Coordinates of C-alpha atoms in Angstrom, one line a residue:
X1 CA 0.0 0.0 0.0
X2 CA 0.9 3.8 -0.8
X3 CA 0.8 6.4 1.8
X4 CA -0.3 9.5 1.1
X5 CA 2.6 13.0 1.5
X6 CA 1.5 15.8 2.8
X7 CA 1.1 17.8 0.4
X8 CA -1.4 15.0 -1.3
X9 CA -3.9 14.8 1.6
X10 CA -4.1 19.0 2.0
X11 CA -5.3 18.9 -2.1
X12 CA -7.6 20.4 -2.6
X13 CA -7.7 19.2 -6.6
X14 CA -8.5 15.4 -5.8
X15 CA -11.0 13.8 -7.7
X16 CA -12.3 11.2 -5.8
X17 CA -12.3 8.3 -7.4
X18 CA -15.9 7.1 -6.9
X19 CA -18.8 7.7 -4.1
X20 CA -18.3 4.7 -0.9
X21 CA -20.1 5.8 1.9
X22 CA -19.7 5.1 5.5
X23 CA -21.9 4.6 8.2
X24 CA -20.6 6.4 11.4
X25 CA -21.8 4.8 14.9
X26 CA -22.5 6.4 17.2
X27 CA -24.4 10.4 16.8
X28 CA -23.5 11.7 20.6
X29 CA -21.3 14.1 21.4
X30 CA -18.4 14.3 18.9
X31 CA -20.4 11.5 16.8
X32 CA -22.6 13.9 15.8
X33 CA -19.7 15.8 13.9
X34 CA -18.2 13.7 11.9
X35 CA -22.2 12.8 10.5
X36 CA -22.5 16.0 10.0
X37 CA -19.5 16.0 8.3
X38 CA -20.1 12.9 5.7
X39 CA -23.5 14.4 5.2
X40 CA -21.5 17.5 3.6
X41 CA -19.4 15.5 1.5
X42 CA -22.0 13.1 0.1
X43 CA -21.0 9.9 2.3
X44 CA -22.9 9.8 4.7
X45 CA -24.1 5.6 4.3
X46 CA -26.5 5.7 8.2
X47 CA -26.9 6.6 11.3
X48 CA -26.3 3.6 14.7
X49 CA -27.6 5.0 17.7
X50 CA -29.2 3.2 20.3
X51 CA -30.8 6.9 22.2
X52 CA -34.1 7.0 20.7
X53 CA -34.1 11.0 21.8
X54 CA -31.1 11.7 19.2
X55 CA -32.0 9.5 16.3
X56 CA -35.5 11.9 16.4
X57 CA -33.0 14.6 16.3
X58 CA -31.6 12.6 13.6
X59 CA -34.8 12.2 11.7
X60 CA -35.2 16.0 12.0
X61 CA -31.4 17.2 10.5
X62 CA -31.3 14.3 8.4
X63 CA -34.5 12.5 6.6
X64 CA -33.3 10.9 3.9
X65 CA -30.6 9.0 6.0
X66 CA -31.2 5.6 7.4
X67 CA -31.0 5.0 10.7
X68 CA -30.7 1.8 12.9
X69 CA -31.3 2.0 16.9
X70 CA -28.0 -1.4 17.1
X71 CA -24.9 -2.2 14.8
X72 CA -26.4 -6.3 13.9
X73 CA -29.0 -3.7 11.7
X74 CA -26.8 -2.1 10.5
X75 CA -24.9 -5.3 9.5
X76 CA -27.7 -6.8 7.2
X77 CA -27.0 -4.0 5.2
X78 CA -24.8 -3.4 2.0
X79 CA -22.2 -0.9 3.4
X80 CA -18.3 -0.7 2.9
X81 CA -16.4 1.7 6.3
X82 CA -17.8 2.8 8.9
X83 CA -16.8 5.5 12.1
X84 CA -17.0 4.3 15.2
X85 CA -17.7 7.0 18.0
X86 CA -18.8 5.2 21.5
X87 CA -17.7 4.8 24.6
X88 CA -13.5 3.5 24.5
X89 CA -14.4 1.2 26.3
X90 CA -16.8 -0.2 23.4
X91 CA -14.7 0.5 20.1
X92 CA -12.4 -2.9 20.2
X93 CA -15.6 -5.4 20.4
X94 CA -18.5 -2.6 17.2
X95 CA -15.0 -2.8 15.5
X96 CA -14.0 -6.3 15.6
X97 CA -17.6 -7.0 14.4
X98 CA -17.5 -5.3 11.6
X99 CA -13.9 -6.0 9.3
X100 CA -14.7 -9.5 10.6
X101 CA -17.6 -7.8 8.1
X102 CA -14.7 -7.3 5.3
X103 CA -15.6 -3.3 6.4
X104 CA -13.2 -0.8 6.3
X105 CA -13.1 0.9 9.8
X106 CA -12.1 4.4 11.8
X107 CA -12.3 4.6 15.1
X108 CA -12.4 7.4 17.4
X109 CA -9.5 8.0 20.1
X110 CA -8.3 5.8 21.6
X111 CA -8.1 3.4 19.1
X112 CA -8.4 1.4 22.3
X113 CA -8.1 0.9 26.5
X114 CA -5.4 -2.5 25.8
X115 CA -2.3 -2.5 23.7
X116 CA -3.2 -6.5 23.3
X117 CA -6.4 -5.2 21.9
X118 CA -5.3 -3.0 19.5
X119 CA -2.8 -5.4 18.5
X120 CA -5.3 -8.2 17.8
X121 CA -7.5 -5.5 15.6
X122 CA -4.0 -4.4 13.6
X123 CA -4.1 -8.6 12.8
X124 CA -7.1 -8.3 11.4
X125 CA -7.7 -6.0 9.0
X126 CA -4.3 -6.9 7.7
X127 CA -6.0 -10.6 7.4
X128 CA -9.3 -8.9 5.9
X129 CA -7.3 -7.1 3.6
X130 CA -8.8 -3.1 5.3
X131 CA -8.4 0.1 6.7
X132 CA -8.3 0.5 10.1
X133 CA -8.0 4.4 10.7
X134 CA -7.4 5.7 13.9
X135 CA -8.9 9.4 14.7
X136 CA -5.7 10.9 16.6
X137 CA -7.9 14.5 14.7
X138 CA -4.6 17.0 16.0
X139 CA -2.6 15.5 12.6
X140 CA -5.4 16.5 10.4
X141 CA -4.7 19.8 11.8
X142 CA -2.7 22.3 8.8
X143 CA -1.2 23.9 11.0
X144 CA 1.0 20.9 12.6
X145 CA 1.8 19.6 9.3
X146 CA 3.1 23.6 8.6
X147 CA 5.5 22.7 11.9
X148 CA 6.4 19.5 10.7
X149 CA 8.1 21.3 7.4
X150 CA 9.3 24.2 9.2
X151 CA 11.1 21.2 11.4
X152 CA 12.2 19.4 8.6
X153 CA 13.8 21.8 6.8
X154 CA 15.7 23.3 10.6
X155 CA 13.8 27.1 10.7
X156 CA 14.3 27.0 13.7
X157 CA 17.3 24.5 13.9
X158 CA 18.0 21.4 16.1
X159 CA 14.9 20.5 18.2
X160 CA 16.3 20.5 22.0
X161 CA 11.4 20.5 23.4
X162 CA 8.1 20.4 22.3
X163 CA 5.6 21.6 25.2
X164 CA 2.2 20.3 24.9
X165 CA -1.1 22.0 27.2
X166 CA -4.7 20.7 26.9
X167 CA -6.2 22.9 30.3
X168 CA -9.9 23.9 30.3
X169 CA -12.9 22.7 32.7
X170 CA -13.2 19.7 30.7
X171 CA -16.0 17.1 30.2
X172 CA -14.4 14.1 33.5
X173 CA -14.9 10.6 32.1
X174 CA -15.9 8.1 35.0
X175 CA -14.0 5.2 32.6
X176 CA -11.1 6.9 31.0
X177 CA -8.6 9.4 32.7
X178 CA -7.5 12.3 31.3
X179 CA -4.7 11.1 29.6
X180 CA -6.4 8.2 27.7
X181 CA -9.3 11.2 27.4
X182 CA -7.7 13.7 25.9
X183 CA -3.6 13.0 25.4
X184 CA -4.3 10.1 23.3
X185 CA -4.3 13.4 20.4
X186 CA -1.3 14.4 22.1
X187 CA 1.3 12.2 22.2
X188 CA 0.5 11.5 18.9
X189 CA 1.0 14.2 17.5
X190 CA 4.1 14.9 19.7
X191 CA 5.1 11.4 18.3
X192 CA 4.6 12.4 14.9
X193 CA 6.5 15.4 15.6
X194 CA 9.6 14.5 17.0
X195 CA 10.1 11.3 15.0
X196 CA 10.3 8.3 16.5
X197 CA 9.9 6.0 19.6
X198 CA 10.6 7.6 23.1
X199 CA 13.3 5.7 24.7
X200 CA 11.9 7.2 28.2
X201 CA 8.3 7.9 29.4
X202 CA 8.2 9.2 32.6
X203 CA 4.5 10.3 34.0
X204 CA 2.9 11.8 37.4
X205 CA -0.9 12.6 37.4
X206 CA -3.0 13.4 40.1
X207 CA -7.1 12.6 41.5
X208 CA -9.2 14.8 42.2
X209 CA -12.9 14.1 41.6
X210 CA -12.7 10.5 41.6
X211 CA -10.7 8.5 43.1
X212 CA -8.6 5.7 40.8
X213 CA -9.0 8.4 37.5
X214 CA -6.7 11.0 37.2
X215 CA -8.3 14.5 36.2
X216 CA -5.0 16.3 36.0
X217 CA -2.0 13.8 34.5
X218 CA 2.2 15.0 33.5
X219 CA 3.4 13.1 30.3
X220 CA 7.6 13.3 29.7
X221 CA 9.2 12.2 27.2
X222 CA 12.9 11.0 26.0
X223 CA 14.5 10.8 22.2
X224 CA 17.6 8.8 21.2
X225 CA 18.5 12.8 20.2
X226 CA 18.5 13.6 22.9
X227 CA 15.5 16.1 22.2
X228 CA 12.3 16.0 24.8
X229 CA 8.6 16.2 25.1
X230 CA 6.5 17.8 28.6
X231 CA 3.1 17.4 28.1
X232 CA 0.0 18.8 30.7
X233 CA -3.3 17.5 30.2
X234 CA -6.2 18.6 32.6
X235 CA -10.0 18.5 33.0
X236 CA -9.8 20.0 36.1
X237 CA -8.6 23.2 35.4
X238 CA -10.3 27.8 35.8
X239 CA -9.4 28.3 31.6
X240 CA -9.1 27.2 28.4
X241 CA -5.6 26.8 26.7
X242 CA -4.3 24.9 23.7
X243 CA -0.9 25.4 23.4
X244 CA 2.7 23.8 21.5
X245 CA 5.8 24.5 21.9
X246 CA 8.6 23.7 19.9
X247 CA 12.1 24.9 21.1
X248 CA 14.7 25.1 19.3
X249 CA 18.8 26.2 18.3
X250 CA 18.1 29.1 16.4
X251 CA 13.9 29.9 17.7
X252 CA 11.3 28.5 19.1
X253 CA 8.2 28.0 17.6
X254 CA 4.6 28.8 18.9
X255 CA 1.2 26.8 17.4
X256 CA -2.1 28.2 19.8
X257 CA -4.8 26.0 18.8
X258 CA -7.6 27.8 19.8
X259 CA -6.0 31.3 18.0
X260 CA -4.6 28.6 14.9
X261 CA -2.5 30.3 13.9
X262 CA 1.4 29.5 14.8
X263 CA 4.3 32.5 15.4
X264 CA 7.8 31.9 14.9
X265 CA 9.4 33.5 18.2
X266 CA 13.4 34.6 16.9
X267 CA 14.4 33.9 19.8
X268 CA 17.8 31.8 21.6
X269 CA 20.7 31.5 23.6
X270 CA 23.9 31.8 21.2
X271 CA 27.5 30.5 22.0
X272 CA 28.8 33.4 24.8
X273 CA 25.1 32.3 26.2
X274 CA 23.5 35.7 25.3
X275 CA 19.9 36.5 25.5
X276 CA 18.8 36.4 21.4
X277 CA 15.8 38.6 20.3
X278 CA 14.4 39.0 17.2
X279 CA 11.6 39.4 17.7
X280 CA 7.8 37.9 17.0
X281 CA 6.2 36.8 13.6
X282 CA 2.5 35.1 12.6
X283 CA 4.7 32.7 9.9
X284 CA 0.6 30.0 9.3
X285 CA -3.1 30.8 10.0
X286 CA -6.0 30.9 9.6
X287 CA -8.9 29.0 9.5
X288 CA -9.1 25.3 8.7
X289 CA -11.3 22.1 8.7
X290 CA -9.5 18.8 10.2
X291 CA -11.9 16.3 10.5
X292 CA -14.0 17.1 6.7
X293 CA -9.7 16.4 6.0
X294 CA -9.5 13.3 8.6
X295 CA -12.5 11.7 6.7
X296 CA -11.8 12.9 3.4
X297 CA -8.2 10.8 4.2
X298 CA -10.0 8.0 5.2
X299 CA -12.3 7.7 2.0
X300 CA -9.1 8.4 0.1
X301 CA -7.3 5.8 1.6
X302 CA -10.2 3.0 1.7
X303 CA -10.6 3.3 -2.3
X304 CA -6.9 4.0 -3.0
X305 CA -5.9 1.4 -0.8
X306 CA -3.0 3.2 1.2
X307 CA -2.1 3.9 4.2
X308 CA -3.3 6.2 6.8
X309 CA -1.1 9.0 7.6
X310 CA -2.7 7.4 10.7
X311 CA -3.0 3.5 10.2
X312 CA -3.5 1.5 13.8
X313 CA -0.8 0.3 13.7
X314 CA 1.4 3.9 14.6
X315 CA -1.9 4.2 17.1
X316 CA 0.3 1.0 18.9
X317 CA 3.0 3.5 19.6
X318 CA 0.8 5.7 21.0
X319 CA -0.8 3.2 23.4
X320 CA 2.2 1.9 24.3
X321 CA 3.6 5.5 25.6
X322 CA 0.3 5.6 27.5
X323 CA 0.1 2.3 28.6
X324 CA 3.8 2.8 30.0
X325 CA 2.4 6.3 31.8
X326 CA -0.8 5.1 32.7
X327 CA -0.8 1.4 32.7
X328 CA -4.5 1.0 34.5
X329 CA -6.2 3.4 31.8
X330 CA -9.9 2.8 33.3
X331 CA -11.6 2.1 36.4
X332 CA -14.6 -0.3 36.7
X333 CA -17.4 2.7 36.4
X334 CA -19.2 2.1 39.7
X335 CA -23.3 0.1 38.3
X336 CA -20.5 -2.2 37.6
X337 CA -20.2 -2.7 41.6
X338 CA -23.0 -3.7 42.1
X339 CA -24.9 -7.1 42.8
X340 CA -25.5 -7.3 39.4
X341 CA -24.1 -6.3 35.7
X342 CA -23.8 -4.0 33.4
X343 CA -22.4 -3.8 30.3
X344 CA -20.5 -0.3 30.0
X345 CA -22.4 1.2 26.9
X346 CA -25.7 0.0 29.3
X347 CA -27.3 3.2 30.9
X348 CA -28.7 3.0 34.7
X349 CA -30.7 5.8 35.9
X350 CA -31.2 6.9 39.4
X351 CA -33.5 5.2 41.1
X352 CA -33.0 1.6 38.7
X353 CA -34.4 -1.2 40.9
X354 CA -32.5 -4.2 39.0
X355 CA -32.3 -7.7 41.0
X356 CA -29.0 -9.4 42.2
X357 CA -27.7 -11.5 39.5
X358 CA -29.2 -9.8 36.5
X359 CA -27.5 -9.1 33.0
X360 CA -27.5 -6.0 31.5
X361 CA -26.1 -6.1 27.7
X362 CA -25.2 -3.6 25.8
X363 CA -26.9 0.0 25.3
X364 CA -29.4 -1.0 26.8
X365 CA -31.4 1.3 28.8
X366 CA -33.3 1.1 32.0
X367 CA -35.0 4.4 33.4
X368 CA -34.9 5.7 36.5
X369 CA -38.7 3.8 37.8
X370 CA -38.4 0.1 36.7
X371 CA -38.3 -2.2 38.4
X372 CA -36.6 -6.0 37.1
X373 CA -35.8 -9.1 40.1
X374 CA -33.2 -11.1 39.9
X375 CA -31.3 -13.2 37.6
X376 CA -32.7 -11.2 34.5
X377 CA -31.0 -11.5 30.6
X378 CA -31.5 -7.9 29.5
X379 CA -30.2 -8.3 26.1
X380 CA -29.3 -6.0 23.5
X381 CA -30.6 -2.1 23.7
X382 CA -33.1 -2.8 25.5
X383 CA -35.6 -0.1 27.1
X384 CA -37.3 -0.7 30.4
X385 CA -39.1 2.1 30.5
X386 CA -40.5 3.7 34.7
X387 CA -43.6 1.7 36.0
X388 CA -41.8 -1.3 33.8
X389 CA -42.1 -4.4 36.5
X390 CA -39.8 -7.2 35.9
X391 CA -39.7 -10.6 37.4
X392 CA -37.2 -12.9 38.1
X393 CA -35.6 -15.0 35.7
X394 CA -37.1 -12.9 32.8
X395 CA -35.3 -13.2 29.4
X396 CA -35.5 -10.0 27.1
X397 CA -33.9 -10.5 23.5
X398 CA -32.0 -8.0 21.8
X399 CA -34.7 -4.6 20.6
X400 CA -37.4 -5.2 22.4
X401 CA -39.1 -2.0 25.0
X402 CA -40.6 -3.0 28.2
X403 CA -43.4 -0.1 28.1
X404 CA -45.1 1.4 30.9
X405 CA -48.6 -0.2 31.6
X406 CA -46.7 -3.8 30.9
X407 CA -45.8 -6.3 33.9
X408 CA -43.9 -9.0 32.4
X409 CA -43.8 -12.3 35.7
X410 CA -41.2 -14.6 37.0
X411 CA -39.4 -17.3 33.9
X412 CA -41.3 -15.2 30.4
X413 CA -39.1 -15.2 27.9
X414 CA -39.4 -12.5 25.2
X415 CA -38.2 -13.0 21.6
X416 CA -36.1 -10.1 19.4
X417 CA -37.5 -6.7 18.0
X418 CA -41.0 -8.6 19.4
X419 CA -43.5 -5.1 20.0
X420 CA -45.1 -4.5 23.1
X421 CA -48.0 -1.1 23.4
X422 CA -49.5 1.1 25.7
X423 CA -51.7 2.6 24.1
X424 CA -55.1 1.3 22.1
X425 CA -55.2 4.1 20.5
X426 CA -52.2 6.7 19.8
X427 CA -51.8 9.7 18.4
X428 CA -48.9 12.1 17.4
X429 CA -50.6 15.3 17.9
X430 CA -52.4 14.8 20.6
X431 CA -50.5 12.2 22.7
X432 CA -51.5 10.3 26.0
X433 CA -48.5 9.7 27.8
X434 CA -49.8 9.5 31.2
X435 CA -50.5 6.5 33.1
X436 CA -54.0 6.7 33.3
X437 CA -53.5 6.6 29.4
X438 CA -52.1 3.7 29.5
X439 CA -53.8 -0.4 29.2
X440 CA -52.1 -3.3 31.6
X441 CA -50.9 -5.8 29.7
X442 CA -49.8 -8.4 32.4
X443 CA -47.3 -11.4 31.2
X444 CA -48.0 -14.6 33.6
X445 CA -45.1 -16.6 34.7
X446 CA -42.8 -18.7 31.7
X447 CA -44.7 -17.2 29.4
X448 CA -43.0 -16.9 25.8
X449 CA -43.2 -14.6 23.1
X450 CA -41.8 -15.6 20.0
X451 CA -39.7 -13.2 17.8
X452 CA -41.5 -10.0 15.9
X453 CA -44.1 -10.8 18.0
X454 CA -47.0 -7.8 18.9
X455 CA -49.3 -8.5 21.6
X456 CA -51.5 -5.6 22.1
X457 CA -52.0 -3.3 24.6
X458 CA -55.1 -4.2 27.8
X459 CA -54.5 -8.1 27.2
X460 CA -53.3 -10.6 29.7
X461 CA -51.4 -13.7 28.3
X462 CA -51.3 -16.4 31.2
X463 CA -48.9 -18.7 32.5
X464 CA -47.0 -20.9 30.6
X465 CA -49.3 -19.6 26.5
X466 CA -46.7 -18.8 23.9
X467 CA -47.5 -17.2 21.4
X468 CA -45.2 -18.4 18.0
X469 CA -42.9 -15.8 16.0
X470 CA -45.2 -12.8 14.6
X471 CA -47.7 -12.9 15.4
X472 CA -50.7 -10.2 16.7
X473 CA -52.0 -10.9 19.4
X474 CA -54.8 -9.4 19.8
X475 CA -56.5 -11.2 22.4
X476 CA -56.4 -13.1 25.9
X477 CA -54.0 -16.2 25.3
X478 CA -55.5 -18.9 27.6
X479 CA -52.2 -21.0 30.8
X480 CA -50.8 -23.6 28.3
X481 CA -52.5 -22.5 24.5
X482 CA -50.4 -21.9 21.6
X483 CA -52.0 -19.3 19.8
X484 CA -50.5 -18.1 15.9
X485 CA -51.1 -15.5 13.1
X486 CA -52.1 -12.4 12.0
X487 CA -54.6 -11.9 14.3
X488 CA -53.6 -14.8 17.4
X489 CA -55.3 -18.0 17.2
X490 CA -54.8 -21.1 19.4
X491 CA -53.1 -23.9 17.2
X492 CA -52.6 -26.2 20.3
X493 CA -51.0 -26.3 24.1
X494 CA -48.1 -26.8 25.6
X495 CA -46.4 -28.4 29.2
X496 CA -44.0 -25.9 31.1
X497 CA -41.4 -27.2 29.6
X498 CA -41.6 -26.7 25.9
X499 CA -43.6 -30.2 25.0
X500 CA -46.4 -30.2 22.9
X501 CA -49.6 -31.7 24.5
X502 CA -52.0 -33.7 22.3
X503 CA -55.5 -34.7 23.7
X504 CA -57.0 -35.9 20.6
X505 CA -57.1 -39.6 22.1
X506 CA -57.7 -38.2 25.7
X507 CA -58.5 -35.4 28.2
X508 CA -54.8 -36.3 30.3
X509 CA -51.5 -36.0 28.8
X510 CA -48.0 -36.6 30.7
X511 CA -44.8 -34.9 29.6
X512 CA -41.8 -35.8 28.8
X513 CA -41.3 -34.7 32.8
X514 CA -43.8 -36.7 34.0
X515 CA -46.2 -34.0 34.5
X516 CA -49.8 -34.4 34.3
X517 CA -52.4 -31.8 32.6
X518 CA -55.7 -31.9 31.1
X519 CA -58.3 -30.3 29.2
X520 CA -60.7 -28.8 30.7
X521 CA -62.5 -27.0 27.6
X522 CA -61.5 -26.2 23.6
X523 CA -60.9 -22.8 25.6
X524 CA -58.7 -24.1 28.7
X525 CA -56.0 -27.0 30.0
X526 CA -55.4 -26.9 33.5
X527 CA -52.0 -28.6 35.2
X528 CA -53.2 -31.1 37.8
X529 CA -48.8 -32.4 38.6

């Protein structure tokens, strides 16, 4: 593969060879910017976002763009590449699935939180012959490219040191610390400018707000040629400051990210240890669109089989520095310390009641007044709304919403993408969204609901009822009854253990576990033992 030169990277004369489009997974604080940029470039394939609120906004802003609420839905479509802008702790799993599906992948920084995971993704990308690029945005700032060129041309002589600060009262993370959150860009930029790997890494961090999550971090690197790099990152700082200073033997370069200019400071120390001061001047300035350049570069590399400037291999070197500086980049979120398990991407609102041994998986949302019992399995992209009630031992598969007014007793099974409702005659113009508006749906102990079935509100599925996949249930279902079709109709009977009950020869039959059932009428079966 070929690598774009800096001149080619920032050329305005490129002609796109073919219009490849890119899906964006995660459309939150930063993902929304990727969505906007790809849409402006005419290259946005679709968006994937688990938050209904964000999806509603995206639908209003980009009505022509397909939307999906899960990665599974996206992978069922035809696309060539994807951008991943989800929380850092989810990057590995999502990128791996995309690469295994043969897609080109762009991952926001940091690539992953473990070096071994990065190496696995790099090996997989090579095997699949796919581009794997990392969002080290600072390298796409034209000002940084100007500094790199200036250093190589000897504008400031021999480089003694690099000094990078990224400070503000910023958005505090509960998983990765400030170095892994903010400093990834800076470490990538410092390694790029230094042009080599560090021979020594020294670091000091301070945990002021949360135990084991550093809010303020100092990182120092030494290089084989004698130069050094010094980085200070903090999200606990009184004012915004983003600045890079390069100190050389003949002068200094100062890049102010806020003002977007580079100043040449003509100061140095002469051979007699005297001060030399010949003033200063702005040698580079002007607004830039680094994200647009970054996205265009990703498209170019995918379409032309080029190695990205910020390849996954380069990200490995960044991760090596980060691991040396902060070998424990994350702590377990508070919700993981409870008696139930919640995946890092799950959202558990304060006040939610979740029983011991329950597992809440990827991108699911449990609202503050929801109640979930013990030893349940809540699959991917599930919503349990306020006043939603889930008993013990319940299994809820992917893409199911338990709305207010829905109650599941113990050991209920809800298949993938089945649907509950809670308002009989919904109207968007005239919302009915109070508890009084909802018709209660009760699913009794042991009932099973197949994939893509719909349960109209206000009915009861009695004990061990069995609803076939795709059925639309509009009436109460008797205990042990099998229903199927649209509208759902009785098709037979099933034991609590899943055995078909054949009453053609006798009104009393025994299942494979030795339990007896009696058919009392065409509409009623009871368990005798």
